[in-house]
Amino acid sequence: MQQEILLDGMECVYQKPATLTDDYLHYCPGCGHAVAHKILMEVVQEMDIQEDIVGVAPVGCSVFAYNYMNIDMQEAAHGRASAVATGIKRVLPEKYVFSYQGDGDLAAIGTAETIHTVNRGENILIVFINNGIYGMTGGQMAPTSLLGQKTSTSPYGRDVEHNGYPLKITDLVAQLPGAYYVTRQAVHTPNTVRKFKKAVKNAFEYQKLKKGTCFIEVVSNCPSGWKITPKETIQYLEEKMFPFYPLGDLKVPGQSKN
Amino acid sequence: MIKGTVLINSETCKGCELCIVACPQGSLSLSQKINLRGYRYVELSQDNCTGCTNCAIVCPDAAITVYRQSKQQYKKAV
Ligand SMILES: Cc1ncc(C[n+]2csc(CCOP(=O)(O)OP(=O)(O)O)c2C)c(N)n1
Ligand code: SF4
Ligand code: SF4
Ligand code: SF4
Ligand SMILES: [Mg+2]
């Protein structure tokens, strides 16, 4: 990071990464999408790969990710980001390639693309932002919504009889032989953000070594869809989301579960 | 204690308060003032910031820049 001398001779120890544009983020206050964008771009800056990386944006609240990440980006049709990333990586194998997808995008409409991309072991990173809801369209139930979770399409709470079980798609993809590194992270506290950043770095290092698919789930928040304040989402994550979506590595190199 | 300080961009801050929760020093608070987009924004309200960067790390809107005394400066001061 650039060290500026200013303010009584104090040095700058943290500033917004230059790899984020100056566009005003359209996200709601406290939205985890914005933290995830920032950390991805910090890694791009620290690895000095701004010219060597292509991202694929999804449909969902992060549909405008390309306005904020100051790198080459491509928008994909809903759910197809990992398929589009596959194509880009195959044509430009020397570029770092990642898809960035919400839970509705990756685990509902895009389930087939997600599973087959990982099963083929495409040498890309998939960043999966799981906020347990369709944020963009008004807080409808997602495949990942928790049992009992009230959403605009499950106003009395998700129940098994009507809605089936929440889908742990990350556990599912960890079983696939093409998956090289699968981890579940969060971005709601300084420590979890630091761990997420380390995971992103690991994933890009593995991609450089052509190891196969890396998959990082971020158990994120959606204050607007959950209808609570950003501060309250911290407690909701810890009490409701993490017990069902426990943080940590699901598959690390050398420790294959297959 | 090493001294630090933060600069907060009052126009990009959305008043989510996640930085307030993350600050171990209790240095930050929500201002009564409102920015152009209609959000109350966060201000440094105590003179006890250590420049730990926790607030900036969790800020979704990358609104916080953090400064800290260098080790040499700190040694000179004590
Ligand atoms: C083919 C198609 N079907 C449905 C939609 C409507 N739609 C837009 S975003 C979205 C779900 C978004 O949820 P998620 O992927 O979890 O993203 P979030 O907004 O929560 O980050 C849906 C169903 C669409 N745009 N295109
Ligand atoms: S609706 Fe939810 S996911 Fe979308 S920007 Fe708002 S808080 Fe973030
Ligand atoms: S740098 Fe650390 S001590 Fe200073 S305001 Fe931020 S969180 Fe608080
Ligand atoms: S975390 Fe950022 S956007 Fe949220 S209140 Fe603090 S400075 Fe403002
Ligand atoms: Mg979602």
mmCIF file of C-alpha atoms and ligand atoms in Angstrom:
data_model
loop_
_atom_site.group_PDB
_atom_site.id
_atom_site.type_symbol
_atom_site.label_atom_id
_atom_site.label_comp_id
_atom_site.label_asym_id
_atom_site.label_seq_id
_atom_site.Cartn_x
_atom_site.Cartn_y
_atom_site.Cartn_z
ATOM 1 C CA MET A 1 0.000 0.000 0.000
ATOM 2 C CA GLN A 2 1.116 3.512 -0.784
ATOM 3 C CA GLN A 3 2.641 5.217 2.225
ATOM 4 C CA GLU A 4 1.795 8.870 2.341
ATOM 5 C CA ILE A 5 3.233 11.185 4.905
ATOM 6 C CA LEU A 6 0.575 13.543 6.194
ATOM 7 C CA LEU A 7 -1.269 14.618 9.319
ATOM 8 C CA ASP A 8 1.409 15.325 11.899
ATOM 9 C CA GLY A 9 3.806 13.014 10.124
ATOM 10 C CA MET A 10 1.443 10.066 10.493
ATOM 11 C CA GLU A 11 1.521 7.576 7.666
ATOM 12 C CA CYS A 12 -1.418 6.310 5.691
ATOM 13 C CA VAL A 13 -2.050 2.695 6.698
ATOM 14 C CA TYR A 14 -5.360 2.091 4.923
ATOM 15 C CA GLN A 15 -7.030 3.656 1.940
ATOM 16 C CA LYS A 16 -9.592 2.667 -0.655
ATOM 17 C CA PRO A 17 -7.875 0.487 -3.280
ATOM 18 C CA ALA A 18 -7.120 2.248 -6.567
ATOM 19 C CA THR A 19 -8.626 -0.778 -8.338
ATOM 20 C CA LEU A 20 -12.113 0.330 -7.229
ATOM 21 C CA THR A 21 -13.600 3.070 -9.402
ATOM 22 C CA ASP A 22 -14.850 6.310 -7.871
ATOM 23 C CA ASP A 23 -18.451 5.468 -8.782
ATOM 24 C CA TYR A 24 -20.936 5.770 -5.929
ATOM 25 C CA LEU A 25 -21.945 2.240 -4.895
ATOM 26 C CA HIS A 26 -25.673 1.679 -5.384
ATOM 27 C CA TYR A 27 -25.816 -0.932 -2.598
ATOM 28 C CA CYS A 28 -27.955 -0.418 0.506
ATOM 29 C CA PRO A 29 -26.147 0.731 3.661
ATOM 30 C CA GLY A 30 -24.132 -2.101 5.225
ATOM 31 C CA CYS A 31 -24.441 -4.496 2.275
ATOM 32 C CA GLY A 32 -21.859 -7.287 2.209
ATOM 33 C CA HIS A 33 -21.619 -7.118 -1.588
ATOM 34 C CA ALA A 34 -19.711 -3.869 -1.280
ATOM 35 C CA VAL A 35 -17.252 -5.323 1.235
ATOM 36 C CA ALA A 36 -16.643 -8.320 -1.031
ATOM 37 C CA HIS A 37 -16.032 -6.020 -4.038
ATOM 38 C CA LYS A 38 -13.556 -3.981 -2.057
ATOM 39 C CA ILE A 39 -11.595 -6.987 -0.834
ATOM 40 C CA LEU A 40 -11.433 -8.561 -4.297
ATOM 41 C CA MET A 41 -10.034 -5.303 -5.619
ATOM 42 C CA GLU A 42 -7.551 -5.028 -2.747
ATOM 43 C CA VAL A 43 -6.188 -8.431 -3.728
ATOM 44 C CA VAL A 44 -6.008 -7.409 -7.391
ATOM 45 C CA GLN A 45 -4.061 -4.318 -6.354
ATOM 46 C CA GLU A 46 -1.706 -6.171 -4.018
ATOM 47 C CA MET A 47 -1.022 -8.935 -6.560
ATOM 48 C CA ASP A 48 -0.618 -6.252 -9.248
ATOM 49 C CA ILE A 49 -2.880 -8.092 -11.700
ATOM 50 C CA GLN A 50 -5.278 -5.298 -12.706
ATOM 51 C CA GLU A 51 -4.375 -5.734 -16.390
ATOM 52 C CA ASP A 52 -4.393 -9.524 -16.198
ATOM 53 C CA ILE A 53 -7.797 -10.322 -14.784
ATOM 54 C CA VAL A 54 -11.334 -10.627 -16.138
ATOM 55 C CA GLY A 55 -14.415 -10.752 -13.923
ATOM 56 C CA VAL A 56 -17.916 -11.898 -14.820
ATOM 57 C CA ALA A 57 -20.838 -10.115 -13.161
ATOM 58 C CA PRO A 58 -24.174 -11.804 -12.451
ATOM 59 C CA VAL A 59 -27.807 -10.762 -12.400
ATOM 60 C CA GLY A 60 -28.836 -9.732 -8.916
ATOM 61 C CA CYS A 61 -27.935 -6.734 -6.785
ATOM 62 C CA SER A 62 -24.329 -7.035 -7.966
ATOM 63 C CA VAL A 63 -25.360 -6.716 -11.618
ATOM 64 C CA PHE A 64 -23.409 -3.437 -11.769
ATOM 65 C CA ALA A 65 -20.220 -4.913 -10.283
ATOM 66 C CA TYR A 66 -18.492 -3.892 -13.514
ATOM 67 C CA ASN A 67 -19.069 -0.239 -12.667
ATOM 68 C CA TYR A 68 -17.088 -0.578 -9.456
ATOM 69 C CA MET A 69 -14.318 -3.061 -10.149
ATOM 70 C CA ASN A 70 -11.801 -1.243 -12.306
ATOM 71 C CA ILE A 71 -10.806 -4.297 -14.334
ATOM 72 C CA ASP A 72 -12.029 -5.973 -17.521
ATOM 73 C CA MET A 73 -15.498 -7.354 -16.881
ATOM 74 C CA GLN A 74 -18.287 -9.080 -18.737
ATOM 75 C CA GLU A 75 -21.949 -9.235 -17.756
ATOM 76 C CA ALA A 76 -23.598 -12.661 -17.983
ATOM 77 C CA ALA A 77 -27.220 -13.737 -18.313
ATOM 78 C CA HIS A 78 -28.840 -14.756 -15.022
ATOM 79 C CA GLY A 79 -27.105 -17.834 -13.588
ATOM 80 C CA ARG A 80 -24.651 -18.219 -16.454
ATOM 81 C CA ALA A 81 -21.643 -16.395 -15.044
ATOM 82 C CA SER A 82 -19.550 -19.517 -14.475
ATOM 83 C CA ALA A 83 -20.296 -20.726 -18.026
ATOM 84 C CA VAL A 84 -19.289 -17.338 -19.435
ATOM 85 C CA ALA A 85 -16.163 -17.387 -17.252
ATOM 86 C CA THR A 86 -15.375 -20.828 -18.673
ATOM 87 C CA GLY A 87 -15.433 -19.425 -22.196
ATOM 88 C CA ILE A 88 -13.282 -16.439 -21.286
ATOM 89 C CA LYS A 89 -10.716 -18.605 -19.503
ATOM 90 C CA ARG A 90 -10.477 -21.014 -22.418
ATOM 91 C CA VAL A 91 -9.894 -18.212 -24.923
ATOM 92 C CA LEU A 92 -7.581 -16.278 -22.598
ATOM 93 C CA PRO A 93 -5.936 -18.951 -20.426
ATOM 94 C CA GLU A 94 -3.218 -16.575 -19.220
ATOM 95 C CA LYS A 95 -5.761 -14.222 -17.619
ATOM 96 C CA TYR A 96 -7.033 -14.653 -14.089
ATOM 97 C CA VAL A 97 -10.786 -15.206 -14.422
ATOM 98 C CA PHE A 98 -13.495 -15.139 -11.784
ATOM 99 C CA SER A 99 -17.267 -15.121 -11.671
ATOM 100 C CA TYR A 100 -19.119 -13.215 -8.975
ATOM 101 C CA GLN A 101 -22.606 -14.545 -8.222
ATOM 102 C CA GLY A 102 -25.443 -14.306 -5.717
ATOM 103 C CA ASP A 103 -27.304 -17.272 -4.295
ATOM 104 C CA GLY A 104 -30.338 -16.877 -6.537
ATOM 105 C CA ASP A 105 -28.022 -16.604 -9.502
ATOM 106 C CA LEU A 106 -25.631 -19.429 -8.619
ATOM 107 C CA ALA A 107 -27.831 -21.840 -6.676
ATOM 108 C CA ALA A 108 -31.233 -21.467 -8.354
ATOM 109 C CA ILE A 109 -31.346 -20.489 -12.022
ATOM 110 C CA GLY A 110 -27.629 -21.280 -12.502
ATOM 111 C CA THR A 111 -27.366 -24.582 -10.625
ATOM 112 C CA ALA A 112 -26.559 -26.609 -13.728
ATOM 113 C CA GLU A 113 -23.863 -24.223 -14.959
ATOM 114 C CA THR A 114 -22.327 -24.023 -11.494
ATOM 115 C CA ILE A 115 -22.117 -27.778 -10.975
ATOM 116 C CA HIS A 116 -20.820 -28.557 -14.438
ATOM 117 C CA THR A 117 -18.247 -25.780 -14.347
ATOM 118 C CA VAL A 118 -16.836 -27.131 -11.102
ATOM 119 C CA ASN A 119 -17.136 -30.727 -12.257
ATOM 120 C CA ARG A 120 -15.087 -29.906 -15.356
ATOM 121 C CA GLY A 121 -12.518 -28.390 -13.034
ATOM 122 C CA GLU A 122 -12.434 -25.127 -14.968
ATOM 123 C CA ASN A 123 -9.424 -23.159 -13.831
ATOM 124 C CA ILE A 124 -11.398 -20.183 -12.514
ATOM 125 C CA LEU A 125 -12.499 -18.692 -9.208
ATOM 126 C CA ILE A 126 -16.196 -18.627 -8.369
ATOM 127 C CA VAL A 127 -17.142 -16.078 -5.707
ATOM 128 C CA PHE A 128 -20.538 -16.958 -4.299
ATOM 129 C CA ILE A 129 -22.324 -14.314 -2.235
ATOM 130 C CA ASN A 130 -24.888 -16.155 -0.143
ATOM 131 C CA ASN A 131 -27.261 -13.754 1.582
ATOM 132 C CA GLY A 132 -30.081 -16.288 1.760
ATOM 133 C CA ILE A 133 -32.470 -14.196 -0.300
ATOM 134 C CA TYR A 134 -33.193 -12.625 -3.688
ATOM 135 C CA GLY A 135 -32.065 -9.142 -2.741
ATOM 136 C CA MET A 136 -32.521 -7.369 -6.048
ATOM 137 C CA THR A 137 -36.082 -8.373 -6.811
ATOM 138 C CA GLY A 138 -37.542 -7.572 -3.401
ATOM 139 C CA GLY A 139 -36.546 -10.178 -0.863
ATOM 140 C CA GLN A 140 -38.059 -13.388 -2.216
ATOM 141 C CA MET A 141 -37.088 -16.799 -0.852
ATOM 142 C CA ALA A 142 -33.898 -18.232 -2.317
ATOM 143 C CA PRO A 143 -32.868 -21.906 -2.361
ATOM 144 C CA THR A 144 -30.472 -20.912 0.443
ATOM 145 C CA SER A 145 -33.095 -19.237 2.667
ATOM 146 C CA LEU A 146 -33.135 -20.800 6.131
ATOM 147 C CA LEU A 147 -35.983 -22.885 7.490
ATOM 148 C CA GLY A 148 -38.328 -20.516 9.275
ATOM 149 C CA GLN A 149 -36.943 -17.495 7.406
ATOM 150 C CA LYS A 150 -39.613 -14.948 6.542
ATOM 151 C CA THR A 151 -39.310 -13.577 3.039
ATOM 152 C CA SER A 152 -41.802 -11.903 0.717
ATOM 153 C CA THR A 153 -42.642 -15.319 -0.782
ATOM 154 C CA SER A 154 -42.544 -17.204 2.530
ATOM 155 C CA PRO A 155 -44.302 -14.677 4.772
ATOM 156 C CA TYR A 156 -44.951 -17.252 7.502
ATOM 157 C CA GLY A 157 -41.420 -18.589 7.356
ATOM 158 C CA ARG A 158 -39.866 -21.190 5.066
ATOM 159 C CA ASP A 159 -41.217 -24.641 5.817
ATOM 160 C CA VAL A 160 -40.128 -27.988 4.463
ATOM 161 C CA GLU A 161 -43.537 -29.102 3.323
ATOM 162 C CA HIS A 162 -44.031 -26.177 0.959
ATOM 163 C CA ASN A 163 -40.513 -25.071 0.194
ATOM 164 C CA GLY A 164 -38.154 -27.972 0.739
ATOM 165 C CA TYR A 165 -34.789 -27.673 2.432
ATOM 166 C CA PRO A 166 -32.199 -24.922 2.123
ATOM 167 C CA LEU A 167 -29.529 -25.921 -0.385
ATOM 168 C CA LYS A 168 -25.916 -26.146 0.795
ATOM 169 C CA ILE A 169 -24.533 -25.909 -2.696
ATOM 170 C CA THR A 170 -21.004 -25.298 -1.436
ATOM 171 C CA ASP A 171 -21.007 -28.681 0.321
ATOM 172 C CA LEU A 172 -22.267 -30.160 -2.906
ATOM 173 C CA VAL A 173 -19.576 -28.696 -5.148
ATOM 174 C CA ALA A 174 -16.881 -29.676 -2.622
ATOM 175 C CA GLN A 175 -17.692 -33.297 -3.475
ATOM 176 C CA LEU A 176 -16.844 -32.807 -7.149
ATOM 177 C CA PRO A 177 -13.423 -33.958 -8.329
ATOM 178 C CA GLY A 178 -12.864 -30.743 -10.328
ATOM 179 C CA ALA A 179 -13.044 -28.617 -7.176
ATOM 180 C CA TYR A 180 -9.565 -27.820 -5.900
ATOM 181 C CA TYR A 181 -10.217 -25.342 -3.121
ATOM 182 C CA VAL A 182 -13.623 -24.785 -1.541
ATOM 183 C CA THR A 183 -14.102 -22.525 1.449
ATOM 184 C CA ARG A 184 -16.876 -20.671 3.242
ATOM 185 C CA GLN A 185 -16.070 -17.208 4.531
ATOM 186 C CA ALA A 186 -17.803 -14.054 5.772
ATOM 187 C CA VAL A 187 -17.227 -10.294 5.651
ATOM 188 C CA HIS A 188 -19.046 -8.935 8.696
ATOM 189 C CA THR A 189 -16.126 -8.322 11.099
ATOM 190 C CA PRO A 190 -12.502 -7.234 10.645
ATOM 191 C CA ASN A 191 -11.268 -10.780 11.266
ATOM 192 C CA THR A 192 -13.634 -12.493 8.855
ATOM 193 C CA VAL A 193 -12.795 -9.899 6.204
ATOM 194 C CA ARG A 194 -9.082 -10.631 6.664
ATOM 195 C CA LYS A 195 -9.726 -14.376 6.272
ATOM 196 C CA PHE A 196 -11.820 -13.828 3.159
ATOM 197 C CA LYS A 197 -8.996 -11.785 1.686
ATOM 198 C CA LYS A 198 -6.513 -14.579 2.373
ATOM 199 C CA ALA A 199 -8.870 -17.064 0.696
ATOM 200 C CA VAL A 200 -9.088 -14.883 -2.429
ATOM 201 C CA LYS A 201 -5.295 -14.678 -2.564
ATOM 202 C CA ASN A 202 -5.008 -18.454 -2.191
ATOM 203 C CA ALA A 203 -7.520 -18.964 -4.989
ATOM 204 C CA PHE A 204 -5.638 -16.739 -7.430
ATOM 205 C CA GLU A 205 -2.348 -18.426 -6.531
ATOM 206 C CA TYR A 206 -3.925 -21.816 -7.285
ATOM 207 C CA GLN A 207 -5.345 -20.480 -10.528
ATOM 208 C CA LYS A 208 -1.859 -19.397 -11.573
ATOM 209 C CA LEU A 209 -0.738 -22.977 -10.952
ATOM 210 C CA LYS A 210 -3.697 -24.250 -13.054
ATOM 211 C CA LYS A 211 -5.097 -26.345 -10.242
ATOM 212 C CA GLY A 212 -8.790 -26.332 -11.137
ATOM 213 C CA THR A 213 -11.866 -24.650 -9.766
ATOM 214 C CA CYS A 214 -11.677 -22.578 -6.615
ATOM 215 C CA PHE A 215 -14.978 -21.771 -4.953
ATOM 216 C CA ILE A 216 -15.391 -19.214 -2.184
ATOM 217 C CA GLU A 217 -18.765 -18.816 -0.531
ATOM 218 C CA VAL A 218 -19.273 -15.605 1.390
ATOM 219 C CA VAL A 219 -22.085 -15.894 3.925
ATOM 220 C CA SER A 220 -23.243 -12.333 3.497
ATOM 221 C CA ASN A 221 -26.091 -10.121 4.625
ATOM 222 C CA CYS A 222 -29.021 -8.302 3.096
ATOM 223 C CA PRO A 223 -30.288 -5.758 5.604
ATOM 224 C CA SER A 224 -33.052 -4.598 3.251
ATOM 225 C CA GLY A 225 -34.291 -8.085 2.361
ATOM 226 C CA TRP A 226 -33.991 -9.332 5.918
ATOM 227 C CA LYS A 227 -35.757 -6.137 7.079
ATOM 228 C CA ILE A 228 -33.317 -5.414 9.899
ATOM 229 C CA THR A 229 -30.583 -2.818 10.370
ATOM 230 C CA PRO A 230 -27.033 -3.466 9.148
ATOM 231 C CA LYS A 231 -25.909 -3.722 12.799
ATOM 232 C CA GLU A 232 -28.580 -6.322 13.515
ATOM 233 C CA THR A 233 -27.384 -8.431 10.569
ATOM 234 C CA ILE A 234 -24.199 -9.201 12.543
ATOM 235 C CA GLN A 235 -26.241 -10.987 15.198
ATOM 236 C CA TYR A 236 -28.467 -12.669 12.610
ATOM 237 C CA LEU A 237 -25.417 -14.011 10.788
ATOM 238 C CA GLU A 238 -23.875 -15.367 13.968
ATOM 239 C CA GLU A 239 -27.036 -16.817 15.472
ATOM 240 C CA LYS A 240 -28.878 -18.041 12.392
ATOM 241 C CA MET A 241 -26.697 -18.233 9.301
ATOM 242 C CA PHE A 242 -23.379 -19.617 10.601
ATOM 243 C CA PRO A 243 -24.887 -22.543 12.533
ATOM 244 C CA PHE A 244 -26.358 -23.749 9.221
ATOM 245 C CA TYR A 245 -23.550 -22.459 6.986
ATOM 246 C CA PRO A 246 -20.470 -22.981 9.182
ATOM 247 C CA LEU A 247 -17.429 -20.939 8.199
ATOM 248 C CA GLY A 248 -14.197 -22.644 7.226
ATOM 249 C CA ASP A 249 -12.564 -24.711 4.514
ATOM 250 C CA LEU A 250 -14.582 -27.498 2.899
ATOM 251 C CA LYS A 251 -11.822 -28.704 0.635
ATOM 252 C CA VAL A 252 -8.189 -27.744 0.738
ATOM 253 C CA PRO A 253 -5.348 -28.995 -1.451
ATOM 254 C CA GLY A 254 -3.985 -32.314 -0.286
ATOM 255 C CA GLN A 255 -7.051 -33.088 1.793
ATOM 256 C CA SER A 256 -9.462 -34.344 -0.821
ATOM 257 C CA LYS A 257 -12.751 -35.648 0.545
ATOM 258 C CA ASN A 258 -13.349 -37.763 -2.562
ATOM 259 C CA MET B 1 -0.440 3.675 22.892
ATOM 260 C CA ILE B 2 0.304 4.375 19.239
ATOM 261 C CA LYS B 3 -1.740 7.307 17.964
ATOM 262 C CA GLY B 4 -3.820 7.167 14.851
ATOM 263 C CA THR B 5 -6.617 8.980 13.152
ATOM 264 C CA VAL B 6 -9.203 8.462 10.447
ATOM 265 C CA LEU B 7 -10.584 10.562 7.626
ATOM 266 C CA ILE B 8 -14.181 9.701 6.776
ATOM 267 C CA ASN B 9 -15.721 10.627 3.456
ATOM 268 C CA SER B 10 -18.991 12.124 4.640
ATOM 269 C CA GLU B 11 -20.490 11.965 1.153
ATOM 270 C CA THR B 12 -19.930 8.251 0.509
ATOM 271 C CA CYS B 13 -20.696 7.119 4.071
ATOM 272 C CA LYS B 14 -24.173 5.606 4.345
ATOM 273 C CA GLY B 15 -24.364 5.558 8.141
ATOM 274 C CA CYS B 16 -24.551 1.766 8.364
ATOM 275 C CA GLU B 17 -22.656 1.887 11.687
ATOM 276 C CA LEU B 18 -20.648 -1.273 10.966
ATOM 277 C CA CYS B 19 -17.444 0.705 11.608
ATOM 278 C CA ILE B 20 -18.776 1.807 14.992
ATOM 279 C CA VAL B 21 -19.294 -1.839 15.969
ATOM 280 C CA ALA B 22 -15.821 -2.772 14.676
ATOM 281 C CA CYS B 23 -13.927 -0.028 16.524
ATOM 282 C CA PRO B 24 -12.327 -1.438 19.700
ATOM 283 C CA GLN B 25 -11.735 2.087 21.032
ATOM 284 C CA GLY B 26 -15.255 3.438 20.717
ATOM 285 C CA SER B 27 -13.814 6.339 18.741
ATOM 286 C CA LEU B 28 -16.603 6.700 16.182
ATOM 287 C CA SER B 29 -20.185 7.862 16.360
ATOM 288 C CA LEU B 30 -23.032 8.793 14.060
ATOM 289 C CA SER B 31 -23.268 12.520 13.445
ATOM 290 C CA GLN B 32 -26.521 14.448 13.663
ATOM 291 C CA LYS B 33 -25.671 15.976 10.291
ATOM 292 C CA ILE B 34 -27.034 14.597 7.036
ATOM 293 C CA ASN B 35 -25.121 14.273 3.774
ATOM 294 C CA LEU B 36 -26.331 15.076 0.260
ATOM 295 C CA ARG B 37 -27.800 11.600 -0.205
ATOM 296 C CA GLY B 38 -29.742 11.873 3.034
ATOM 297 C CA TYR B 39 -27.619 9.695 5.288
ATOM 298 C CA ARG B 40 -26.352 10.559 8.748
ATOM 299 C CA TYR B 41 -22.644 9.898 8.493
ATOM 300 C CA VAL B 42 -19.998 8.719 10.906
ATOM 301 C CA GLU B 43 -17.465 10.992 12.582
ATOM 302 C CA LEU B 44 -14.408 10.516 14.762
ATOM 303 C CA SER B 45 -15.752 11.684 18.114
ATOM 304 C CA GLN B 46 -13.007 10.605 20.567
ATOM 305 C CA ASP B 47 -9.311 11.390 20.611
ATOM 306 C CA ASN B 48 -8.298 7.768 21.257
ATOM 307 C CA CYS B 49 -7.950 6.262 17.782
ATOM 308 C CA THR B 50 -4.983 3.908 17.480
ATOM 309 C CA GLY B 51 -5.091 3.577 13.693
ATOM 310 C CA CYS B 52 -5.877 -0.148 13.924
ATOM 311 C CA THR B 53 -7.800 -0.029 10.574
ATOM 312 C CA ASN B 54 -10.677 -2.225 11.814
ATOM 313 C CA CYS B 55 -13.295 0.364 10.882
ATOM 314 C CA ALA B 56 -11.907 0.805 7.380
ATOM 315 C CA ILE B 57 -11.673 -2.938 6.780
ATOM 316 C CA VAL B 58 -15.392 -3.484 7.377
ATOM 317 C CA CYS B 59 -16.632 -0.300 5.686
ATOM 318 C CA PRO B 60 -18.657 -1.408 2.647
ATOM 319 C CA ASP B 61 -18.333 1.970 1.005
ATOM 320 C CA ALA B 62 -14.572 2.304 1.461
ATOM 321 C CA ALA B 63 -15.266 5.676 3.060
ATOM 322 C CA ILE B 64 -12.489 5.513 5.667
ATOM 323 C CA THR B 65 -8.792 6.318 5.301
ATOM 324 C CA VAL B 66 -6.595 5.496 8.284
ATOM 325 C CA TYR B 67 -3.362 7.151 9.448
ATOM 326 C CA ARG B 68 -1.011 5.979 12.155
ATOM 327 C CA GLN B 69 2.167 7.143 13.881
ATOM 328 C CA SER B 70 5.200 5.325 12.562
ATOM 329 C CA LYS B 71 7.182 3.169 15.018
ATOM 330 C CA GLN B 72 10.020 5.739 15.016
ATOM 331 C CA GLN B 73 7.575 8.551 15.771
ATOM 332 C CA TYR B 74 6.060 6.537 18.571
ATOM 333 C CA LYS B 75 9.486 5.830 20.097
ATOM 334 C CA LYS B 76 10.377 9.530 19.914
ATOM 335 C CA ALA B 77 7.128 10.455 21.652
ATOM 336 C CA VAL B 78 7.597 8.139 24.670
HETATM 337 C C1 LIG C 1 -33.904 -15.129 -16.630
HETATM 338 C C2 LIG C 1 -34.250 -14.275 -15.449
HETATM 339 N N1 LIG C 1 -35.076 -14.764 -14.505
HETATM 340 C C3 LIG C 1 -35.396 -14.018 -13.434
HETATM 341 C C4 LIG C 1 -34.874 -12.757 -13.282
HETATM 342 C C5 LIG C 1 -35.265 -11.929 -12.094
HETATM 343 N N2 LIG C 1 -34.185 -11.840 -11.118
HETATM 344 C C6 LIG C 1 -33.319 -10.802 -11.114
HETATM 345 S S1 LIG C 1 -32.214 -10.889 -9.878
HETATM 346 C C7 LIG C 1 -32.892 -12.333 -9.307
HETATM 347 C C8 LIG C 1 -32.363 -13.033 -8.097
HETATM 348 C C9 LIG C 1 -31.269 -12.322 -7.418
HETATM 349 O O1 LIG C 1 -30.897 -12.982 -6.258
HETATM 350 P P1 LIG C 1 -29.400 -13.299 -5.918
HETATM 351 O O2 LIG C 1 -28.746 -13.981 -7.039
HETATM 352 O O3 LIG C 1 -29.397 -14.012 -4.616
HETATM 353 O O4 LIG C 1 -28.719 -11.884 -5.813
HETATM 354 P P2 LIG C 1 -28.791 -10.775 -4.670
HETATM 355 O O5 LIG C 1 -29.608 -9.675 -5.256
HETATM 356 O O6 LIG C 1 -29.400 -11.380 -3.454
HETATM 357 O O7 LIG C 1 -27.376 -10.378 -4.462
HETATM 358 C C10 LIG C 1 -33.959 -12.721 -10.093
HETATM 359 C C11 LIG C 1 -34.777 -13.913 -9.849
HETATM 360 C C12 LIG C 1 -34.019 -12.285 -14.304
HETATM 361 N N3 LIG C 1 -33.448 -11.071 -14.219
HETATM 362 N N4 LIG C 1 -33.724 -13.045 -15.365
HETATM 363 S S1 SF4 C 2 -31.143 -5.505 -1.402
HETATM 364 FE FE1 SF4 C 2 -29.797 -6.652 -0.037
HETATM 365 S S2 SF4 C 2 -28.184 -7.518 -1.334
HETATM 366 FE FE2 SF4 C 2 -29.223 -5.903 -2.485
HETATM 367 S S3 SF4 C 2 -27.987 -4.042 -2.149
HETATM 368 FE FE3 SF4 C 2 -29.648 -4.049 -0.637
HETATM 369 S S4 SF4 C 2 -28.759 -5.055 1.152
HETATM 370 FE FE4 SF4 C 2 -27.424 -5.551 -0.591
HETATM 371 S S1 SF4 C 3 -8.630 2.978 13.199
HETATM 372 FE FE1 SF4 C 3 -9.206 1.542 14.851
HETATM 373 S S2 SF4 C 3 -9.269 2.832 16.680
HETATM 374 FE FE2 SF4 C 3 -9.259 4.227 14.931
HETATM 375 S S3 SF4 C 3 -11.428 4.635 14.562
HETATM 376 FE FE3 SF4 C 3 -10.866 2.934 13.234
HETATM 377 S S4 SF4 C 3 -11.360 1.103 14.412
HETATM 378 FE FE4 SF4 C 3 -11.341 2.817 15.842
HETATM 379 S S1 SF4 C 4 -18.884 1.528 7.813
HETATM 380 FE FE1 SF4 C 4 -18.484 3.088 6.246
HETATM 381 S S2 SF4 C 4 -20.486 3.539 5.345
HETATM 382 FE FE2 SF4 C 4 -20.861 2.426 7.255
HETATM 383 S S3 SF4 C 4 -21.131 4.070 8.780
HETATM 384 FE FE3 SF4 C 4 -18.968 3.502 8.824
HETATM 385 S S4 SF4 C 4 -17.960 4.925 7.396
HETATM 386 FE FE4 SF4 C 4 -20.164 5.017 6.989
HETATM 387 MG MG MG C 5 -29.018 -13.325 -2.749
#
